[in-house]
Tab-separated table of C-alpha atoms and ligand atoms in Angstrom:
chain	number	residue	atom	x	y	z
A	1	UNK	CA	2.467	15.372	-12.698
A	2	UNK	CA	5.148	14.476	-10.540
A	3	UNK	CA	7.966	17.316	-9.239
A	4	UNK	CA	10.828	17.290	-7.773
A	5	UNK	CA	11.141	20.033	-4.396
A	6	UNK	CA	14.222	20.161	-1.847
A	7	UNK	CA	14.715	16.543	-1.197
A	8	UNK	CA	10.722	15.177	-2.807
A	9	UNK	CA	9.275	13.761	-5.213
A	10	UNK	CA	5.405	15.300	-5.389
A	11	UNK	CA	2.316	16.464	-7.459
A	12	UNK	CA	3.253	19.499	-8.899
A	13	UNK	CA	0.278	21.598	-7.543
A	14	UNK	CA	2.246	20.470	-3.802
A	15	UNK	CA	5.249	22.254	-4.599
A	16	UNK	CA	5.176	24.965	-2.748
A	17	UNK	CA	7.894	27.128	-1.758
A	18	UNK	CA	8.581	30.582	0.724
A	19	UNK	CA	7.511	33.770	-0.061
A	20	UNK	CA	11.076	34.944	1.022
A	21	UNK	CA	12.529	32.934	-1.482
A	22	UNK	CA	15.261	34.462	-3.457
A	23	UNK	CA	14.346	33.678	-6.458
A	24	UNK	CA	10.866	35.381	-5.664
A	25	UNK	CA	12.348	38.359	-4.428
A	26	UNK	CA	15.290	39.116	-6.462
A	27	UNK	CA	14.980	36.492	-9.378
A	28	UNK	CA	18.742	35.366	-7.506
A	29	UNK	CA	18.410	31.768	-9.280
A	30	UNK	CA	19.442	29.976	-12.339
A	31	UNK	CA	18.076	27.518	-14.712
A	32	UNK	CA	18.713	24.369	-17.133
A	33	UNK	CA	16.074	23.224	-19.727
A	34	UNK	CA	17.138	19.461	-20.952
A	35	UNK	CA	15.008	18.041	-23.798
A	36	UNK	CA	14.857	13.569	-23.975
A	37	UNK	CA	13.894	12.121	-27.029
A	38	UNK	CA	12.771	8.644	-26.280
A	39	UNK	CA	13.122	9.168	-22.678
A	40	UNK	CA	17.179	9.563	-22.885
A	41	UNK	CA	18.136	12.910	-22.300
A	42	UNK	CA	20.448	15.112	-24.717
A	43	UNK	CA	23.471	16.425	-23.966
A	44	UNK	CA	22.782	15.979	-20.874
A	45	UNK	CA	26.553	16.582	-19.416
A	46	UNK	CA	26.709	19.593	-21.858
A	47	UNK	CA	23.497	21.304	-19.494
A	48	UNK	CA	25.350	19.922	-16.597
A	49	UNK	CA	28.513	21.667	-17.173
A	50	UNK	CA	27.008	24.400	-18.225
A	51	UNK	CA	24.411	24.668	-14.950
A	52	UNK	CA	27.947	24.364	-12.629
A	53	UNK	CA	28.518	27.260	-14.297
A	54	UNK	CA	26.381	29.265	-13.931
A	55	UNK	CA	25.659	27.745	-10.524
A	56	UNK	CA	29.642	28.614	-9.946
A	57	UNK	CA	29.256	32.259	-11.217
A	58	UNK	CA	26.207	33.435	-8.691
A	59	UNK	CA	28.191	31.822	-5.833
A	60	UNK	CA	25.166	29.803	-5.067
A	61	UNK	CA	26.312	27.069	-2.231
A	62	UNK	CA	25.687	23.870	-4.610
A	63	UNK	CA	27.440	20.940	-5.013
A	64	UNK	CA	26.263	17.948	-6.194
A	65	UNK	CA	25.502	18.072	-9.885
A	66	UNK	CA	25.143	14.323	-10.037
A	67	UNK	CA	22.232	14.841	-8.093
A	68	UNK	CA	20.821	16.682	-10.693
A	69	UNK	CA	21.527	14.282	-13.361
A	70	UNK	CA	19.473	11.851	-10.839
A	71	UNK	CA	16.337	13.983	-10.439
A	72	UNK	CA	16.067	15.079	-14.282
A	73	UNK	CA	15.849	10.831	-15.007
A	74	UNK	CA	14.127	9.895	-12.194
A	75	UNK	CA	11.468	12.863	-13.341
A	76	UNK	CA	11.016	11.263	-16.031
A	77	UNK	CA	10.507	7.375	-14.798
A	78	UNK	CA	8.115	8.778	-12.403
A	79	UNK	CA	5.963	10.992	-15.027
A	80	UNK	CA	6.064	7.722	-17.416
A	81	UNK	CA	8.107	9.673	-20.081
A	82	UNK	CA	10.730	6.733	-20.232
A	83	UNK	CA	10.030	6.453	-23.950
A	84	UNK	CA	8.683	9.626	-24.954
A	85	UNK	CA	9.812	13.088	-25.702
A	86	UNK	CA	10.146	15.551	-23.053
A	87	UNK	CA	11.566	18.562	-21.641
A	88	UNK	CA	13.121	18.881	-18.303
A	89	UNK	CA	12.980	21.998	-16.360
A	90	UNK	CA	15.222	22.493	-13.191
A	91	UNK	CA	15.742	25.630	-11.034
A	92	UNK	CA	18.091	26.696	-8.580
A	93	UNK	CA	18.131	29.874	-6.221
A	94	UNK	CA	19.650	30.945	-3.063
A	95	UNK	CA	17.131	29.625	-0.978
A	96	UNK	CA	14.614	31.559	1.178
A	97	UNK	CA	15.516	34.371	3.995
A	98	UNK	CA	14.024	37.830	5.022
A	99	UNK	CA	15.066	40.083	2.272
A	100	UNK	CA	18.413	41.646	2.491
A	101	UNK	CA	20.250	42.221	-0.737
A	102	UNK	CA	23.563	40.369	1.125
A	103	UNK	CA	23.711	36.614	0.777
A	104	UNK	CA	21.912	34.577	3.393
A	105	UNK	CA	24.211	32.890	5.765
A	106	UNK	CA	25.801	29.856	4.588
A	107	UNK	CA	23.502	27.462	6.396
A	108	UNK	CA	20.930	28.669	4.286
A	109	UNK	CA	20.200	25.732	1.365
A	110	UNK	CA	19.622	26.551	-1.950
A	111	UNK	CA	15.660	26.131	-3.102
A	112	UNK	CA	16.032	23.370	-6.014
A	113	UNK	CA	12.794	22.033	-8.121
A	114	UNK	CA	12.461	20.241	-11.262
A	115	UNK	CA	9.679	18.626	-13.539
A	116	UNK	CA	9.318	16.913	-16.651
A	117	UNK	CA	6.635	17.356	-19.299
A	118	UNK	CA	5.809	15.949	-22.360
A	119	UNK	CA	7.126	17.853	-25.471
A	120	UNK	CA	5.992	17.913	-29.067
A	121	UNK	CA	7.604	20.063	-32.021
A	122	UNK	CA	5.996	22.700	-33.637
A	123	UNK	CA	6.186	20.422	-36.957
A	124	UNK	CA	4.511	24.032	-38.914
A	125	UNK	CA	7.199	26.522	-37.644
A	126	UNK	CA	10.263	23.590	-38.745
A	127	UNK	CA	8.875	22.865	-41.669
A	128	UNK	CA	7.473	26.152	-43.071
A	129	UNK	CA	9.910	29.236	-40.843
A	130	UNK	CA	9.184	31.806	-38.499
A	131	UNK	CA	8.539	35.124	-38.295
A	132	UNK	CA	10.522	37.173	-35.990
A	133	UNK	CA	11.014	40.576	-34.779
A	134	UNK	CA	14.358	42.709	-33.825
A	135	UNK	CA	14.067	44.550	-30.550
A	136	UNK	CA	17.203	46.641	-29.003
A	137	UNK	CA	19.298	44.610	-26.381
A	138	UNK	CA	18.735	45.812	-23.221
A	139	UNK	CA	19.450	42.733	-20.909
A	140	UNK	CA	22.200	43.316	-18.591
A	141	UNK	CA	26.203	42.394	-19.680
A	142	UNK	CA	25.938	38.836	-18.096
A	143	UNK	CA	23.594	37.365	-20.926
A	144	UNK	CA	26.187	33.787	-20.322
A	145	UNK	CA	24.847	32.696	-16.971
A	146	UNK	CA	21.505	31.360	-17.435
A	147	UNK	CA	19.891	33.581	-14.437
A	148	UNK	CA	15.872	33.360	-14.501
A	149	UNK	CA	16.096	37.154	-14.409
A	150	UNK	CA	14.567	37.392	-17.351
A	151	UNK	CA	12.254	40.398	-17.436
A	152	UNK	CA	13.452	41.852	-20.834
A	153	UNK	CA	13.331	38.457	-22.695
A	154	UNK	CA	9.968	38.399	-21.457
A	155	UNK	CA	9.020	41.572	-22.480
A	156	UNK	CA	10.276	41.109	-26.021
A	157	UNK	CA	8.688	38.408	-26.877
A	158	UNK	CA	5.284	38.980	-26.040
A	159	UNK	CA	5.642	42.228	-28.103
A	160	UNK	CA	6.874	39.923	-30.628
A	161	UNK	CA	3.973	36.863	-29.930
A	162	UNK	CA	1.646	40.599	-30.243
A	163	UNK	CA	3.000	41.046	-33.725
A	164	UNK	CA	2.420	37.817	-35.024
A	165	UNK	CA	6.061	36.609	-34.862
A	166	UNK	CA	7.625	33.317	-32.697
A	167	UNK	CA	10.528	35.110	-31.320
A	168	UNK	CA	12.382	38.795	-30.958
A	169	UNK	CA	15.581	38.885	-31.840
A	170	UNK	CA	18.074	41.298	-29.428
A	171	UNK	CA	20.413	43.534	-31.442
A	172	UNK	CA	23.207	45.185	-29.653
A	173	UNK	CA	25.394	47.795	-30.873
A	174	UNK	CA	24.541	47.285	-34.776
A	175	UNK	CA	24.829	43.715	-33.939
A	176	UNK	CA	22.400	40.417	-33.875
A	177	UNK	CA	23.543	39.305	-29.870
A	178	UNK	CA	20.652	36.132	-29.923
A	179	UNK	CA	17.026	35.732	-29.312
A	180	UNK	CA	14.419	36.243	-26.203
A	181	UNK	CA	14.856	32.450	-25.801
A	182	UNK	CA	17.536	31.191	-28.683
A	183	UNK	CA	20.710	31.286	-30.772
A	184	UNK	CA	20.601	32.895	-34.056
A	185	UNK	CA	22.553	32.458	-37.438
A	186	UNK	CA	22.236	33.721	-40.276
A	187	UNK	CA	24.216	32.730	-43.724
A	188	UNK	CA	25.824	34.738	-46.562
A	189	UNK	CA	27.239	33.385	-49.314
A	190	UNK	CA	26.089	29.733	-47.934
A	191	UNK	CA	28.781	30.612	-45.098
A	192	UNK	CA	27.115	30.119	-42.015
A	193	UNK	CA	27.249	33.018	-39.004
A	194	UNK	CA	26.750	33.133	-35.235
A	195	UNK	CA	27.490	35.376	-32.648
A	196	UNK	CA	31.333	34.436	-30.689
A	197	UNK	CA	30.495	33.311	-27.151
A	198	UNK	CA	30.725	36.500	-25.137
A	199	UNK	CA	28.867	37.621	-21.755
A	200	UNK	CA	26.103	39.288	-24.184
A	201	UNK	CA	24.837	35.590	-24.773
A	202	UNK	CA	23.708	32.323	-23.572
A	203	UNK	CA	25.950	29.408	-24.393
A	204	UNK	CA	23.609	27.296	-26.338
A	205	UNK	CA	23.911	23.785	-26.641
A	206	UNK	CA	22.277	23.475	-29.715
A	207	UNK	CA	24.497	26.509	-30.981
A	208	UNK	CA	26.974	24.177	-30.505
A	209	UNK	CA	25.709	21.392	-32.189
A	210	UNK	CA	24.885	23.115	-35.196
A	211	UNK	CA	28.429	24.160	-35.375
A	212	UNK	CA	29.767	20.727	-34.723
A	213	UNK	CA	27.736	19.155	-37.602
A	214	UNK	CA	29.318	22.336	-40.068
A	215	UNK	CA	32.393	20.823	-39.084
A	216	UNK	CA	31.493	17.268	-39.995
A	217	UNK	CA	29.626	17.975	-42.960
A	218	UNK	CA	32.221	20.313	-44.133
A	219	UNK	CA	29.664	23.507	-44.290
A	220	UNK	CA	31.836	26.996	-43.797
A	221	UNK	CA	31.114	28.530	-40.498
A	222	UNK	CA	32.460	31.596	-39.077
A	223	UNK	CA	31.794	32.869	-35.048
A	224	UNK	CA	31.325	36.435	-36.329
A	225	UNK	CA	28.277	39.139	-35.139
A	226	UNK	CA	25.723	39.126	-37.822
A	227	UNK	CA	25.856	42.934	-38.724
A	228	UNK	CA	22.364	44.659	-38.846
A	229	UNK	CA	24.191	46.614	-41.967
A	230	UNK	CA	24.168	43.386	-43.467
A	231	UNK	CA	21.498	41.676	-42.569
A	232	UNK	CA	19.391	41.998	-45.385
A	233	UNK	CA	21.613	40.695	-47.499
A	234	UNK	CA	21.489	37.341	-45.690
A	235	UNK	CA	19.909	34.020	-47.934
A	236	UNK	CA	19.002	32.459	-44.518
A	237	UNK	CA	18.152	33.024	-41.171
A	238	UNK	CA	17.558	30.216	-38.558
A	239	UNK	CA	16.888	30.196	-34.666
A	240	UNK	CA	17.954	26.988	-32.357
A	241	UNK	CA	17.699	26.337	-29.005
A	242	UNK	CA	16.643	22.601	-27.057
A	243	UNK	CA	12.886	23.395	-27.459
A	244	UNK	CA	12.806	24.609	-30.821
A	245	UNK	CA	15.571	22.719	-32.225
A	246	UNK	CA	16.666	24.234	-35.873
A	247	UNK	CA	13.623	26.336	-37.314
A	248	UNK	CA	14.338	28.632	-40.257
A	249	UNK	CA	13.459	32.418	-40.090
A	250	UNK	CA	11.373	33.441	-43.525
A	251	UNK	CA	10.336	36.665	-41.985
A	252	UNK	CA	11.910	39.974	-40.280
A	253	UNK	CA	9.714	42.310	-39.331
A	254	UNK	CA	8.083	43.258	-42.721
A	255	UNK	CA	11.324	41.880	-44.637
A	256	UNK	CA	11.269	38.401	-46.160
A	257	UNK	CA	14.278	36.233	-45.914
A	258	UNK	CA	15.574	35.563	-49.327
A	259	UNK	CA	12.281	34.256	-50.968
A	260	UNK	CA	10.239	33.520	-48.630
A	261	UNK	CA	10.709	29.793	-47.707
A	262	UNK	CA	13.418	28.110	-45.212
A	263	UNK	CA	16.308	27.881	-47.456
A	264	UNK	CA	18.812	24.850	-48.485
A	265	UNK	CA	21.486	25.604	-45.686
A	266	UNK	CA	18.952	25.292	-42.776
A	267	UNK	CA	17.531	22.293	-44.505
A	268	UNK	CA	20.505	20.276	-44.568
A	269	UNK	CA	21.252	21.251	-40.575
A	270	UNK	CA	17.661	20.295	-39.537
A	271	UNK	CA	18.195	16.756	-41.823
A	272	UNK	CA	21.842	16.301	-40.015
A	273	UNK	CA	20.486	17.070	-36.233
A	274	UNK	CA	17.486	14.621	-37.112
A	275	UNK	CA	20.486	12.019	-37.827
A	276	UNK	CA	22.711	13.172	-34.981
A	277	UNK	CA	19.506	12.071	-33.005
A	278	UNK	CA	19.235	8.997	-34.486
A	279	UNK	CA	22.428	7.654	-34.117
A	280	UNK	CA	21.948	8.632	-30.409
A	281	UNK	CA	19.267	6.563	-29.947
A	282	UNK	CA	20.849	3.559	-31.416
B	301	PDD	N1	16.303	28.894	-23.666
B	301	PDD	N2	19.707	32.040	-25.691
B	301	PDD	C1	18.832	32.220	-24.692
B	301	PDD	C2	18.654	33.589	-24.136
B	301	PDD	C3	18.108	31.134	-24.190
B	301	PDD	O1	17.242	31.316	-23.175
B	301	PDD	C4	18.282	29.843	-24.768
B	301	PDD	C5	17.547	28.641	-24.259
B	301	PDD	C6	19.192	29.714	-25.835
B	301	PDD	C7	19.462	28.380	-26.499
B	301	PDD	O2	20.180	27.539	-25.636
B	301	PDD	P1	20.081	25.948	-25.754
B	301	PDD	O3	20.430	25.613	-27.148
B	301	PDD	O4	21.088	25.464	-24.791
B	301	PDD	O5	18.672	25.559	-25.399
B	301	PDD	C8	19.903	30.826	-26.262
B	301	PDD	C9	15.567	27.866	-22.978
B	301	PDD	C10	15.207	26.729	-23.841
B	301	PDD	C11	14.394	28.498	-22.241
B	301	PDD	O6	14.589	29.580	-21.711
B	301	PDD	O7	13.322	27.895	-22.159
């Protein structure tokens, strides 16, 4: 496999980088994960935008964005993913110096690397639902920038993968905030829920998507917390993010989700995104 390190293109196993990197040290990096379908890539200005931000935010010394839009295709031309599905991974941190808690000084570059790998779906957890657990938020207040500090995502879902369940769900103050590694809705009253974009979560993509295509296809959405007083309550439950797309939640810890099987809302959304897709590749 073919990565991309500071300026190369090289077999992954080659890409090596400092000790007294940042991002080894202090986890003082950020990240973008881009899925293609076909070898195109997906909302790919949406990651863009989104990776300026955060890039913006920790004050990292990075310009050139179109750059990145470069590597993440030419990743895939040279891994022979031009008409397959695939994720792209790229990282950014604040490059490597001895290990002060200060910034480096400005001549220092950032450390950037990026690969593609071939992706398939987990057809059993989109067809049949997920089980998940609910674990107490305790990331820090800054859950927007996509920093790979990522320690209590981490944590959480291994005790979830422990359990039996696909991903733990964070709840902050009586509230559903978002998963170890996605968005989460829920739906009462076929009215579909989400958490409003706030620094306790990521801005997903494929949050967004799913509320674009409740627009379209004229499904009532609201941008409201999902209350844990409520929760039970809800008919459906579904987590999305640009790996796992739209999978329906059947389980909650030892709670089923309405009866049991991913319910008509989700459906529709997974049957509209498939489309959405479609029509992109056309
Ligand atoms: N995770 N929330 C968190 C905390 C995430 O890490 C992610 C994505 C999402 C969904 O965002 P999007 O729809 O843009 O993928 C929400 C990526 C895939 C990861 O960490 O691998």
């Amino acid at each position: 496999m073919i990565a991309y390190l500071n300026g190369n293109y090289l077999p992954r196993d080659k890409a090596v980088i400092s000790a007294e990197d940042r991002g080894f040290n202090f986890a003082d990096g950020l990240y973008e994960v881009i899925r293609s379908y076909s070898g195109r890539l997906f909302k790919l200005d949406a990651h863009m935008k989104r990776l300026r931000r955060s890039i913006d935010e920790l004050r990292i010394p990075f310009d050139d964005i179109g750059k990145v839009k470069e590597i993440a295709e030419r990743l895939l031309k040279e891994n022979d993913l031009s008409s397959d599905d695939a994720t792209v991974y790229i990282q950014i941190t604040r490059g490597h110096a001895p290990r002060k808690h200060g910034f480096p000084p400005k001549d220092v570059p950032p450390t950037i690397f990026a690969y593609a790998s071939a992706f398939k779906p987990h057809e059993q957890e989109l067809n049949e639902g997920i089980k998940i657990i609910l674990k107490p938020d305790i990331r820090w207040t800054r859950c927007d920038i996509k920093s790979v500090s990522l320690l209590p995502n981490i944590l959480a879902f291994q005790e979830a993968k422990e359990k039996g369940a696909v991903e733990a769900v964070f709840m902050r103050d009586g509230a559903v905030t978002e998963g170890s590694h996605t968005s989460v809705f829920a739906v009462f009253d076929n009215k579909v829920f989400t958490a409003p974009k706030s620094h306790y979560i990521l801005p997903g993509i494929t949050r967004d998507v799913v509320l674009d295509l409740c627009r379209k296809r004229n499904i009532p959405f609201e941008e409201f917390p999902i209350l844990e007083s409520r929760m039970k309550k809800a008919e459906e439950f579904f987590i999305t993010s640009t790996i796992t797309e739209i999978t329906p939640v059947v389980q909650i810890d030892e709670w089923m989700v309405g009866n049991g099987k991913p319910g008509p809302v989700t459906r529709e959304l997974q049957g509209s995104v498939k489309e959405l897709i479609e029509d992109f590749l056309r």
